Short mmCIF file of C-alpha atoms in Angstrom, two decimals:
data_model
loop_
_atom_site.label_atom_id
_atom_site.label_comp_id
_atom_site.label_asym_id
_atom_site.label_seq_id
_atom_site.Cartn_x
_atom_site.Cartn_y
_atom_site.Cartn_z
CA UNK A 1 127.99 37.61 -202.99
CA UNK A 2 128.37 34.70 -205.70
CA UNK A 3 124.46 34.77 -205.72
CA UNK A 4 123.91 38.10 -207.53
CA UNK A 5 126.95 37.00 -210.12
CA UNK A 6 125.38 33.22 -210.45
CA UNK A 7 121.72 35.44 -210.99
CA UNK A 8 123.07 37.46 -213.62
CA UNK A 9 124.83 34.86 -215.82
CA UNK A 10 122.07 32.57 -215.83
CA UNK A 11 119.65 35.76 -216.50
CA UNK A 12 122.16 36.41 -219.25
CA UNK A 13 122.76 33.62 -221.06
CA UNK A 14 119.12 31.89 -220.97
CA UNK A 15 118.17 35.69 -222.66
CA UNK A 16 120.71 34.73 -225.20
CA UNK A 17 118.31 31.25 -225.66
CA UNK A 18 115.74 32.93 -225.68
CA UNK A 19 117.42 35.35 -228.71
CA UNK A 20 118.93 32.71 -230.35
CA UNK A 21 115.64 30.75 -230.50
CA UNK A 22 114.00 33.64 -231.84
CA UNK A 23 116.04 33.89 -234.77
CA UNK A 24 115.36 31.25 -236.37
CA UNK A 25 113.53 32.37 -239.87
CA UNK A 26 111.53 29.14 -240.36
CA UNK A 27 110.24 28.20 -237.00
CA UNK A 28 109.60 24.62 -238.65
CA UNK A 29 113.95 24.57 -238.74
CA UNK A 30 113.94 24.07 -234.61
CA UNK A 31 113.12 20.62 -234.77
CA UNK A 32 115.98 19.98 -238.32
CA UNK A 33 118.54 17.67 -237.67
CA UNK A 34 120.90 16.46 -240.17
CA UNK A 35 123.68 13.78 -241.00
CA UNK A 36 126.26 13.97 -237.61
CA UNK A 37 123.31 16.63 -235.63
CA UNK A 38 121.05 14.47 -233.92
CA UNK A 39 119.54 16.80 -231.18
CA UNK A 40 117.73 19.88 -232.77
CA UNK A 41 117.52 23.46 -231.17
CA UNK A 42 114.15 22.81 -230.33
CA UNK A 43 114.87 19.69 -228.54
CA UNK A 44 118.32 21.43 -226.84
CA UNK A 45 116.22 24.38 -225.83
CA UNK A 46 113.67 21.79 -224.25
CA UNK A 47 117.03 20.15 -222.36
CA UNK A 48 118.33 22.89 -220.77
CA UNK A 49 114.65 23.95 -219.23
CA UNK A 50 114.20 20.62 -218.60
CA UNK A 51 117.58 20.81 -216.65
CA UNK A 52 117.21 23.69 -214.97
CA UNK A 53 113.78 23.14 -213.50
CA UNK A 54 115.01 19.88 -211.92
CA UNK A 55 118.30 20.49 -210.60
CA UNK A 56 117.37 24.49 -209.76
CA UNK A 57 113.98 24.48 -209.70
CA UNK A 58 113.11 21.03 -208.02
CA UNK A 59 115.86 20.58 -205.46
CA UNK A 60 116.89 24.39 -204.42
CA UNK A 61 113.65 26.13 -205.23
CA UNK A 62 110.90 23.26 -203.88
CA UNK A 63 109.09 23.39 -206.74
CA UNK A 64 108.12 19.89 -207.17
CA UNK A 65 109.13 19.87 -211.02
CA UNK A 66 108.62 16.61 -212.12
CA UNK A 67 111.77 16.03 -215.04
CA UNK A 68 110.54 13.96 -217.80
CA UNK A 69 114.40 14.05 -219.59
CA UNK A 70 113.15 10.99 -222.42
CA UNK A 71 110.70 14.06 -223.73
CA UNK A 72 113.29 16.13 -223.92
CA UNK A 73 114.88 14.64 -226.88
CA UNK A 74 111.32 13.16 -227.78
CA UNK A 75 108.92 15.86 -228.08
CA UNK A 76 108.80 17.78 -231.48
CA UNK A 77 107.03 20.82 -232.89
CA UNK A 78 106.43 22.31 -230.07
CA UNK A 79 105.49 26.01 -230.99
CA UNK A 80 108.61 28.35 -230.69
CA UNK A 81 106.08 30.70 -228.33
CA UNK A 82 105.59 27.60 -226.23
CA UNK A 83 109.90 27.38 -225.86
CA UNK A 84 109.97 31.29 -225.25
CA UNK A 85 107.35 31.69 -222.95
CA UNK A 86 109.20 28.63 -220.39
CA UNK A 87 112.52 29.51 -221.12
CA UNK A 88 111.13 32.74 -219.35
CA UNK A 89 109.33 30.76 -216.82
CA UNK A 90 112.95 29.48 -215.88
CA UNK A 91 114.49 32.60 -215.65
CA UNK A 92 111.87 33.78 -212.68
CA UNK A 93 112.47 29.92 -210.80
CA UNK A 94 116.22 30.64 -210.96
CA UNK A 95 115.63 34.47 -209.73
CA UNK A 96 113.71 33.14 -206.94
CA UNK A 97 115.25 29.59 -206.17
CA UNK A 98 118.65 31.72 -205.90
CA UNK A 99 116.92 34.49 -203.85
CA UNK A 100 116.23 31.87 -201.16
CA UNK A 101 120.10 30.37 -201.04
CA UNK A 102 122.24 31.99 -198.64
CA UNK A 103 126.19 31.81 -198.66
CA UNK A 104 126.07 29.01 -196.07
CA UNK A 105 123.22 27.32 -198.03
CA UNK A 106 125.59 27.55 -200.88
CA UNK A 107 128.63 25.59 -199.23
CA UNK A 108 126.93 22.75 -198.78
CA UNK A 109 126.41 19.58 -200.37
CA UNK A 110 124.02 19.24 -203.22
CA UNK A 111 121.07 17.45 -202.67
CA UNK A 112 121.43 14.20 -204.88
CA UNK A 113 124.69 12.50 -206.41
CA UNK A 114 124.80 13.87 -209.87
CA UNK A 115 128.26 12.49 -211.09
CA UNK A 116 130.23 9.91 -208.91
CA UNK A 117 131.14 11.62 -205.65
CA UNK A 118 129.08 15.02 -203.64
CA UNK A 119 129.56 18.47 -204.59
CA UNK A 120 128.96 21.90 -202.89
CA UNK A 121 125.77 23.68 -204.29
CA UNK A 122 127.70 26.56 -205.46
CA UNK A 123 130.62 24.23 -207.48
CA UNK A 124 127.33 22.76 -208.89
CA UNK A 125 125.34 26.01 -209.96
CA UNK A 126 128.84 26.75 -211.75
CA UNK A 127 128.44 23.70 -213.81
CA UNK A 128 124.94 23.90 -214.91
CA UNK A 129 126.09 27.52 -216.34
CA UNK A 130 128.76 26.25 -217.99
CA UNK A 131 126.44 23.62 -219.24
CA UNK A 132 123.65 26.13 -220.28
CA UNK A 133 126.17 27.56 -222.53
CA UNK A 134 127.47 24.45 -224.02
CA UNK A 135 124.06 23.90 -225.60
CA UNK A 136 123.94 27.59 -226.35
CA UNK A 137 126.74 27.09 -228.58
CA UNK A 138 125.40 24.42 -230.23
CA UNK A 139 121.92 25.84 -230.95
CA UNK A 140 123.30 28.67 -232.42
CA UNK A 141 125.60 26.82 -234.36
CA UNK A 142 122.68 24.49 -235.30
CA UNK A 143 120.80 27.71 -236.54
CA UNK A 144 123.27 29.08 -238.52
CA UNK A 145 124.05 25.91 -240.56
CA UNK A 146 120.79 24.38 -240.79
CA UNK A 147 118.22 27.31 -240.97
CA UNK A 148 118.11 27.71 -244.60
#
């Protein structure tokens, strides 16, 4: 079932956040930007919960997570225990909010119009992975050139 594979990704590469987030030797170097890096790993990490929440969390799992996306990209210094302790958070709403999808509930149409034309849920899921991991890549690029 793609449910269990779509579980285990998203377990695995938000644990990678999580890692990469925790590497950073000066927590203060989260929120760094510099010259052509305008979003920081704080502010990326803050994204992809952001993210998450809504599109898993909010429309799959009923959890009536309110997205505020401007603070997303607003918001600095939060505390790096403060990132860890929702990027966990996140990681039980997707355990659960996939728990409830069956196969069928899969094939069908996502909820709301995210690019121009309607989707299935499980094309969808495959995106937001794929977009998790963008991100990723750039956080932990972001670390290793800017936490000095």
């Amino acid at each position: 079932m793609i449910t269990e594979s779509l579980k285990s990704l998203y377990d695995r590469d938000l644990n990678k956040l999580k890692i990469e987030i925790e590497a950073y030797q000066n927590e203060e170097n989260l929120w760094k930007i510099d010259k052509n890096i305008s979003n920081s790993a704080g502010n990326l990490c803050l994204h992809l919960i952001g993210n998450l929440n809504h599109f898993i969390g909010g429309q799959l799992g009923n959890t009536s997570y309110i997205r505020h996306r401007e603070l997303e990209f607003s918001l600095k210094d939060v505390p790096r225990t403060e990132l860890i302790e929702k990027i966990e958070a996140t990681i039980k709403m997707i355990d659960i909010a996939l728990n409830q999808l069956t196969e069928e509930d899969l094939k069908k149409e996502y909820p709301l119009i995210v690019f121009e034309d309607t989707m299935t849920t499980d094309y969808f899921l495959i995106h937001l992975i794929s977009h998790l991991d963008y991100h990723l890549g750039q956080i932990n690029y972001h670390r290793r050139l800017l936490d000095i």
